Amino acid sequence: MNAIQNIANKELYLAVKTKRFIILLSVYLIFLALSVYFTRFDVTAEGSYGYIVHRSIMGASGVVYETPISSIFMNNSMLWMFFGALLGILLGADSINREIQEGTIKVLLGHPVYRDEVINGKFLGNALALLIVVFIGFIFTIATALIFGIPMEGLSLVRLFILSIFIFIYTLVFLSLGTMISTLIRSPETSILVSIGLVIFFIIVYPILAGSLATSIVGEPPECHTITVVRQVETNGQVIESVGPSHDNCAEIYREWKEEVSVWERRINILNPAMHFAQLMIYTFAGEEGYNDYLPLSDSLGYAINNLAALLIELLFPFSIAYVRFLTRDLR
């Protein structure tokens, strides 16, 4: 355990002092500050908050209770998904192969440590670096909101804390992917490029392909024909029947078609960690229709179990490949 702890401490020290870590963290905080700043203007607008709205992100969907805190994250959900994925995968992308290329892995293994302690220590060190980023983001959000005069009630803070835990798990998924790439590709530069391409694929390309494929499976929007309806109309105090054309059925037909497309889009996105994270964001700020308030935490977190389990599987699977690959790899 001491060997893993020592390697983790060294990896954490190396991670936080790299330029790319500092640049990504700085950009993340700048965008976070801008999001909070622009939310400030919505707070003063009458009717901007305190209502339920339906959200659909990358195949994930649900109703959200609009508050200043939920708006900061839901209105910029793509941004958080992109930066979280990029930060996680870049930390792991060259964590193994750079040590092999520079020959320092032989020096490390020359000490009384096992290979499994090396990879576990490196993953733990980078995970701690991600935890620091998420913690800084949590504190920074609260501080900037207070500075800009945005009201923050206790329940929103609790849900922000829960969302921070989900963000941490989401970044760990991409750290695991980055570590796997680092064990499969010998060149650190190539593995970094592949990692960036993988983030672009999951955040931008995959959702577009899923939407197009879902539409192809379900088919084009149904044609809506005018129907004849009989209405009762009150004229001069008398109720009479009026016969005329109507398109009222079109909305219902289109809604059913849209729901079927969403179901297929969600099925196709089942392997995309960004979709599960988007659904967890929606559940974190889930609203209760009819009450114009948050859905109780016990209910909303109960719905989140399946997506959380999927993220944990997507975390463990790449790491298990990296683990086996590193233990059996020729390190010369």
Short mmCIF file of C-alpha atoms in Angstrom, two decimals:
data_model
loop_
_atom_site.label_atom_id
_atom_site.label_comp_id
_atom_site.label_asym_id
_atom_site.label_seq_id
_atom_site.Cartn_x
_atom_site.Cartn_y
_atom_site.Cartn_z
CA MET A 1 0.00 0.00 0.00
CA ASN A 2 2.92 2.34 0.76
CA ALA A 3 4.29 1.78 -2.76
CA ILE A 4 0.91 2.69 -4.34
CA GLN A 5 0.65 5.74 -2.10
CA ASN A 6 4.15 6.93 -2.99
CA ILE A 7 3.55 6.45 -6.73
CA ALA A 8 0.16 8.21 -6.43
CA ASN A 9 1.74 11.18 -4.64
CA LYS A 10 4.41 11.47 -7.32
CA GLU A 11 1.82 11.19 -10.13
CA LEU A 12 -0.36 13.82 -8.48
CA TYR A 13 2.61 16.18 -8.17
CA LEU A 14 3.58 15.65 -11.81
CA ALA A 15 -0.03 16.05 -13.03
CA VAL A 16 -0.86 19.35 -11.33
CA LYS A 17 2.34 21.05 -12.43
CA THR A 18 1.95 20.30 -16.15
CA LYS A 19 1.00 23.17 -18.46
CA ARG A 20 -1.96 21.34 -20.00
CA PHE A 21 -3.47 20.72 -16.54
CA ILE A 22 -3.09 24.38 -15.59
CA ILE A 23 -4.47 25.56 -18.97
CA LEU A 24 -7.49 23.21 -18.84
CA LEU A 25 -8.24 24.15 -15.24
CA SER A 26 -7.95 27.87 -16.06
CA VAL A 27 -10.24 27.60 -19.10
CA TYR A 28 -12.72 25.54 -17.05
CA LEU A 29 -12.86 28.19 -14.31
CA ILE A 30 -13.15 31.03 -16.85
CA PHE A 31 -16.15 29.39 -18.53
CA LEU A 32 -17.63 28.62 -15.12
CA ALA A 33 -17.26 32.26 -14.08
CA LEU A 34 -18.85 33.44 -17.36
CA SER A 35 -21.77 31.02 -16.90
CA VAL A 36 -22.43 32.31 -13.39
CA TYR A 37 -22.02 35.91 -14.53
CA PHE A 38 -24.60 35.64 -17.34
CA THR A 39 -27.01 33.75 -15.06
CA ARG A 40 -26.96 36.87 -12.89
CA PHE A 41 -29.02 38.75 -15.51
CA ASP A 42 -31.66 36.02 -15.63
CA VAL A 43 -32.12 36.17 -11.86
CA THR A 44 -33.47 39.71 -12.09
CA ALA A 45 -35.90 38.85 -14.90
CA GLU A 46 -39.41 38.09 -13.69
CA GLY A 47 -40.52 34.50 -14.31
CA SER A 48 -37.01 33.24 -15.11
CA TYR A 49 -37.01 30.63 -12.33
CA GLY A 50 -39.34 28.53 -10.25
CA TYR A 51 -40.95 26.47 -13.01
CA ILE A 52 -40.60 23.03 -14.59
CA VAL A 53 -39.08 22.65 -18.05
CA HIS A 54 -38.41 19.59 -20.20
CA ARG A 55 -34.75 19.05 -21.14
CA SER A 56 -33.33 16.77 -23.83
CA ILE A 57 -29.54 16.34 -24.10
CA MET A 58 -27.74 13.70 -26.20
CA GLY A 59 -30.59 11.21 -25.94
CA ALA A 60 -31.11 11.87 -22.22
CA SER A 61 -34.34 13.60 -21.26
CA GLY A 62 -36.50 14.61 -18.33
CA VAL A 63 -38.07 17.54 -16.53
CA VAL A 64 -35.84 19.95 -14.59
CA TYR A 65 -36.73 22.49 -11.92
CA GLU A 66 -35.29 25.81 -13.05
CA THR A 67 -33.19 27.55 -10.40
CA PRO A 68 -30.06 29.71 -10.80
CA ILE A 69 -27.81 26.73 -9.95
CA SER A 70 -29.60 24.25 -12.24
CA SER A 71 -29.54 26.81 -15.07
CA ILE A 72 -25.78 27.36 -14.73
CA PHE A 73 -25.15 23.68 -15.46
CA MET A 74 -28.09 22.67 -17.66
CA ASN A 75 -27.67 25.62 -20.05
CA ASN A 76 -23.98 24.76 -20.47
CA SER A 77 -24.19 20.98 -20.19
CA MET A 78 -22.22 20.34 -23.41
CA LEU A 79 -19.40 22.49 -22.09
CA TRP A 80 -19.09 20.56 -18.83
CA MET A 81 -19.25 17.24 -20.66
CA PHE A 82 -16.50 18.29 -23.07
CA PHE A 83 -14.09 19.75 -20.52
CA GLY A 84 -14.65 16.93 -18.02
CA ALA A 85 -13.91 14.34 -20.68
CA LEU A 86 -10.89 16.21 -22.04
CA LEU A 87 -9.34 16.76 -18.63
CA GLY A 88 -9.78 13.13 -17.59
CA ILE A 89 -8.54 11.51 -20.79
CA LEU A 90 -5.51 13.81 -21.19
CA LEU A 91 -4.31 13.04 -17.67
CA GLY A 92 -4.22 9.34 -18.48
CA ALA A 93 -3.21 9.49 -22.16
CA ASP A 94 0.54 9.44 -21.58
CA SER A 95 0.75 8.28 -17.97
CA ILE A 96 2.24 4.88 -18.92
CA ASN A 97 3.81 5.13 -22.37
CA ARG A 98 5.81 8.28 -21.56
CA GLU A 99 7.52 6.44 -18.68
CA ILE A 100 8.32 3.59 -21.10
CA GLN A 101 9.58 5.91 -23.83
CA GLU A 102 11.83 7.86 -21.44
CA GLY A 103 13.04 4.65 -19.78
CA THR A 104 12.04 5.80 -16.29
CA ILE A 105 9.73 2.78 -15.93
CA LYS A 106 12.81 0.53 -15.65
CA VAL A 107 14.16 2.71 -12.86
CA LEU A 108 10.78 2.59 -11.13
CA LEU A 109 10.49 -1.19 -11.44
CA GLY A 110 14.09 -1.50 -10.24
CA HIS A 111 12.71 -0.65 -6.80
CA PRO A 112 10.81 -3.27 -4.79
CA VAL A 113 7.43 -2.52 -6.43
CA TYR A 114 5.15 -4.69 -8.58
CA ARG A 115 3.61 -3.69 -11.88
CA ASP A 116 0.09 -3.70 -10.46
CA GLU A 117 1.21 -1.23 -7.78
CA VAL A 118 2.59 1.04 -10.52
CA ILE A 119 -0.60 1.22 -12.60
CA ASN A 120 -2.85 1.43 -9.54
CA GLY A 121 -0.69 4.21 -8.08
CA LYS A 122 -0.68 6.18 -11.32
CA PHE A 123 -4.46 5.91 -11.70
CA LEU A 124 -4.98 6.92 -8.06
CA GLY A 125 -2.66 9.93 -8.41
CA ASN A 126 -4.46 11.22 -11.50
CA ALA A 127 -7.84 10.54 -9.86
CA LEU A 128 -6.77 12.74 -6.94
CA ALA A 129 -5.83 15.48 -9.42
CA LEU A 130 -9.34 15.26 -10.91
CA LEU A 131 -10.85 15.36 -7.42
CA ILE A 132 -8.98 18.60 -6.76
CA VAL A 133 -10.37 20.10 -9.99
CA VAL A 134 -13.95 19.10 -9.14
CA PHE A 135 -13.59 20.45 -5.59
CA ILE A 136 -12.17 23.74 -6.88
CA GLY A 137 -15.07 23.97 -9.36
CA PHE A 138 -17.61 23.35 -6.56
CA ILE A 139 -16.13 26.05 -4.30
CA PHE A 140 -15.57 28.42 -7.23
CA THR A 141 -19.24 28.13 -8.31
CA ILE A 142 -20.51 29.01 -4.84
CA ALA A 143 -18.03 31.87 -4.43
CA THR A 144 -18.75 33.50 -7.80
CA ALA A 145 -22.52 33.08 -7.32
CA LEU A 146 -22.32 34.89 -3.98
CA ILE A 147 -20.10 37.62 -5.49
CA PHE A 148 -22.61 38.23 -8.32
CA GLY A 149 -25.54 38.26 -5.88
CA ILE A 150 -27.20 35.06 -7.10
CA PRO A 151 -29.48 33.56 -4.41
CA MET A 152 -28.57 30.00 -3.42
CA GLU A 153 -30.93 28.03 -1.22
CA GLY A 154 -29.72 25.01 0.76
CA LEU A 155 -31.38 22.37 -1.42
CA SER A 156 -29.67 23.67 -4.55
CA LEU A 157 -26.30 23.49 -2.78
CA VAL A 158 -26.96 19.87 -1.79
CA ARG A 159 -27.81 19.00 -5.40
CA LEU A 160 -24.72 20.88 -6.61
CA PHE A 161 -22.62 18.72 -4.27
CA ILE A 162 -24.27 15.55 -5.64
CA LEU A 163 -23.65 16.75 -9.20
CA SER A 164 -19.97 17.30 -8.29
CA ILE A 165 -19.75 13.62 -7.30
CA PHE A 166 -21.26 12.61 -10.67
CA ILE A 167 -18.82 14.94 -12.48
CA PHE A 168 -15.92 13.25 -10.66
CA ILE A 169 -17.12 9.77 -11.68
CA TYR A 170 -17.62 10.96 -15.28
CA THR A 171 -14.04 12.31 -15.46
CA LEU A 172 -12.78 9.02 -14.00
CA VAL A 173 -14.40 7.16 -16.92
CA PHE A 174 -12.31 9.18 -19.35
CA LEU A 175 -9.21 8.87 -17.16
CA SER A 176 -9.70 5.11 -17.42
CA LEU A 177 -10.01 5.38 -21.22
CA GLY A 178 -6.87 7.51 -21.35
CA THR A 179 -4.92 5.01 -19.24
CA MET A 180 -6.05 2.20 -21.54
CA ILE A 181 -4.91 4.14 -24.62
CA SER A 182 -1.57 4.82 -22.92
CA THR A 183 -0.96 1.08 -22.52
CA LEU A 184 -2.06 0.21 -26.08
CA ILE A 185 -0.18 2.93 -28.02
CA ARG A 186 3.59 3.26 -27.65
CA SER A 187 3.96 6.93 -28.68
CA PRO A 188 2.72 9.52 -26.10
CA GLU A 189 2.06 12.11 -28.82
CA THR A 190 -0.07 9.68 -30.83
CA SER A 191 -2.02 8.58 -27.76
CA ILE A 192 -2.81 12.22 -26.90
CA LEU A 193 -4.13 12.84 -30.43
CA VAL A 194 -6.19 9.64 -30.30
CA SER A 195 -7.57 10.69 -26.90
CA ILE A 196 -8.64 14.12 -28.16
CA GLY A 197 -10.27 12.44 -31.17
CA LEU A 198 -12.11 10.06 -28.83
CA VAL A 199 -13.52 12.97 -26.81
CA ILE A 200 -14.71 14.71 -29.99
CA PHE A 201 -16.26 11.42 -31.12
CA PHE A 202 -18.20 10.85 -27.88
CA ILE A 203 -19.33 14.46 -27.34
CA ILE A 204 -20.02 15.59 -30.91
CA VAL A 205 -19.94 12.82 -33.54
CA TYR A 206 -21.67 9.96 -31.67
CA PRO A 207 -24.79 11.99 -30.70
CA ILE A 208 -25.17 13.27 -34.28
CA LEU A 209 -24.85 9.74 -35.70
CA ALA A 210 -27.27 8.42 -33.08
CA GLY A 211 -29.86 11.07 -33.98
CA SER A 212 -29.55 10.37 -37.71
CA LEU A 213 -29.68 6.60 -37.21
CA ALA A 214 -32.72 6.87 -34.92
CA THR A 215 -34.55 8.95 -37.54
CA SER A 216 -33.64 6.41 -40.22
CA ILE A 217 -35.02 3.55 -38.13
CA VAL A 218 -38.28 5.29 -37.18
CA GLY A 219 -38.76 6.98 -40.55
CA GLU A 220 -39.60 10.49 -41.65
CA PRO A 221 -42.16 12.56 -39.69
CA PRO A 222 -45.69 11.32 -40.40
CA GLU A 223 -47.82 13.26 -42.85
CA CYS A 224 -50.74 14.89 -41.20
CA HIS A 225 -54.04 15.18 -43.08
CA THR A 226 -56.84 17.52 -42.25
CA ILE A 227 -59.73 15.85 -40.49
CA THR A 228 -63.33 16.99 -40.14
CA VAL A 229 -64.56 17.54 -36.60
CA VAL A 230 -67.82 18.54 -35.06
CA ARG A 231 -67.59 21.25 -32.42
CA GLN A 232 -70.20 22.73 -30.15
CA VAL A 233 -70.15 26.52 -30.43
CA GLU A 234 -72.16 28.99 -28.37
CA THR A 235 -73.77 31.69 -30.50
CA ASN A 236 -76.25 34.28 -29.21
CA GLY A 237 -76.77 32.24 -26.06
CA GLN A 238 -77.46 29.04 -28.02
CA VAL A 239 -75.16 26.02 -28.34
CA ILE A 240 -75.00 24.80 -31.93
CA GLU A 241 -72.90 22.18 -33.71
CA SER A 242 -70.24 23.42 -36.14
CA VAL A 243 -68.57 21.13 -38.68
CA GLY A 244 -65.13 22.13 -40.02
CA PRO A 245 -61.51 21.13 -40.73
CA SER A 246 -59.03 20.59 -37.89
CA HIS A 247 -55.29 19.92 -37.45
CA ASP A 248 -55.56 19.17 -33.74
CA ASN A 249 -54.55 15.54 -34.36
CA CYS A 250 -51.22 16.60 -35.94
CA ALA A 251 -49.62 17.62 -32.66
CA GLU A 252 -50.43 14.24 -31.09
CA ILE A 253 -49.12 12.29 -34.12
CA TYR A 254 -45.92 14.31 -34.21
CA ARG A 255 -45.40 13.92 -30.44
CA GLU A 256 -45.68 10.11 -30.73
CA TRP A 257 -43.18 10.11 -33.62
CA LYS A 258 -40.79 12.33 -31.63
CA GLU A 259 -41.00 10.06 -28.59
CA GLU A 260 -40.21 6.99 -30.70
CA VAL A 261 -37.15 8.75 -32.18
CA SER A 262 -36.01 9.67 -28.65
CA VAL A 263 -36.33 6.06 -27.49
CA TRP A 264 -34.15 4.82 -30.35
CA GLU A 265 -31.67 7.66 -29.87
CA ARG A 266 -31.33 6.67 -26.23
CA ARG A 267 -30.82 2.99 -27.13
CA ILE A 268 -28.07 3.85 -29.62
CA ASN A 269 -26.39 6.17 -27.09
CA ILE A 270 -26.31 3.45 -24.44
CA LEU A 271 -22.52 3.03 -24.87
CA ASN A 272 -21.84 6.76 -24.69
CA PRO A 273 -20.74 7.84 -21.17
CA ALA A 274 -21.73 11.44 -22.01
CA MET A 275 -25.38 10.36 -22.40
CA HIS A 276 -25.39 8.70 -18.95
CA PHE A 277 -23.77 11.78 -17.41
CA ALA A 278 -26.33 14.05 -19.10
CA GLN A 279 -29.13 11.90 -17.66
CA LEU A 280 -27.53 12.11 -14.19
CA MET A 281 -27.45 15.91 -14.52
CA ILE A 282 -31.14 15.93 -15.37
CA TYR A 283 -31.98 13.62 -12.45
CA THR A 284 -29.89 15.76 -10.06
CA PHE A 285 -32.06 18.81 -10.79
CA ALA A 286 -35.23 16.84 -11.56
CA GLY A 287 -38.47 18.73 -11.06
CA GLU A 288 -41.81 17.52 -9.81
CA GLU A 289 -44.59 18.36 -12.24
CA GLY A 290 -47.67 19.83 -10.65
CA TYR A 291 -45.75 21.19 -7.64
CA ASN A 292 -43.24 23.45 -9.44
CA ASP A 293 -40.49 22.26 -7.11
CA TYR A 294 -37.63 19.80 -6.95
CA LEU A 295 -38.47 16.10 -7.11
CA PRO A 296 -37.50 14.57 -3.71
CA LEU A 297 -33.86 13.47 -3.70
CA SER A 298 -34.78 9.89 -2.78
CA ASP A 299 -36.92 9.64 -5.94
CA SER A 300 -34.54 11.42 -8.34
CA LEU A 301 -31.48 9.46 -7.13
CA GLY A 302 -33.49 6.25 -7.37
CA TYR A 303 -34.03 6.92 -11.08
CA ALA A 304 -30.28 7.61 -11.48
CA ILE A 305 -29.12 4.15 -10.34
CA ASN A 306 -29.06 2.57 -13.82
CA ASN A 307 -27.06 5.44 -15.39
CA LEU A 308 -24.65 5.48 -12.46
CA ALA A 309 -24.13 1.72 -12.79
CA ALA A 310 -23.47 2.13 -16.53
CA LEU A 311 -20.84 4.80 -15.82
CA LEU A 312 -19.11 2.56 -13.25
CA ILE A 313 -18.98 -0.30 -15.77
CA GLU A 314 -17.54 2.06 -18.39
CA LEU A 315 -14.97 3.09 -15.80
CA LEU A 316 -13.89 -0.43 -14.85
CA PHE A 317 -13.86 -2.01 -18.31
CA PRO A 318 -11.11 0.15 -19.94
CA PHE A 319 -9.07 0.05 -16.74
CA SER A 320 -9.21 -3.75 -16.63
CA ILE A 321 -7.84 -3.81 -20.23
CA ALA A 322 -5.10 -1.34 -19.25
CA TYR A 323 -4.31 -3.41 -16.16
CA VAL A 324 -3.91 -6.69 -18.07
CA ARG A 325 -2.03 -5.01 -20.92
CA PHE A 326 0.47 -3.34 -18.56
CA LEU A 327 1.08 -6.52 -16.55
CA THR A 328 1.80 -8.58 -19.69
CA ARG A 329 3.55 -5.93 -21.81
CA ASP A 330 7.20 -6.04 -22.82
CA LEU A 331 8.56 -2.81 -21.32
CA ARG A 332 11.83 -2.77 -23.25
#
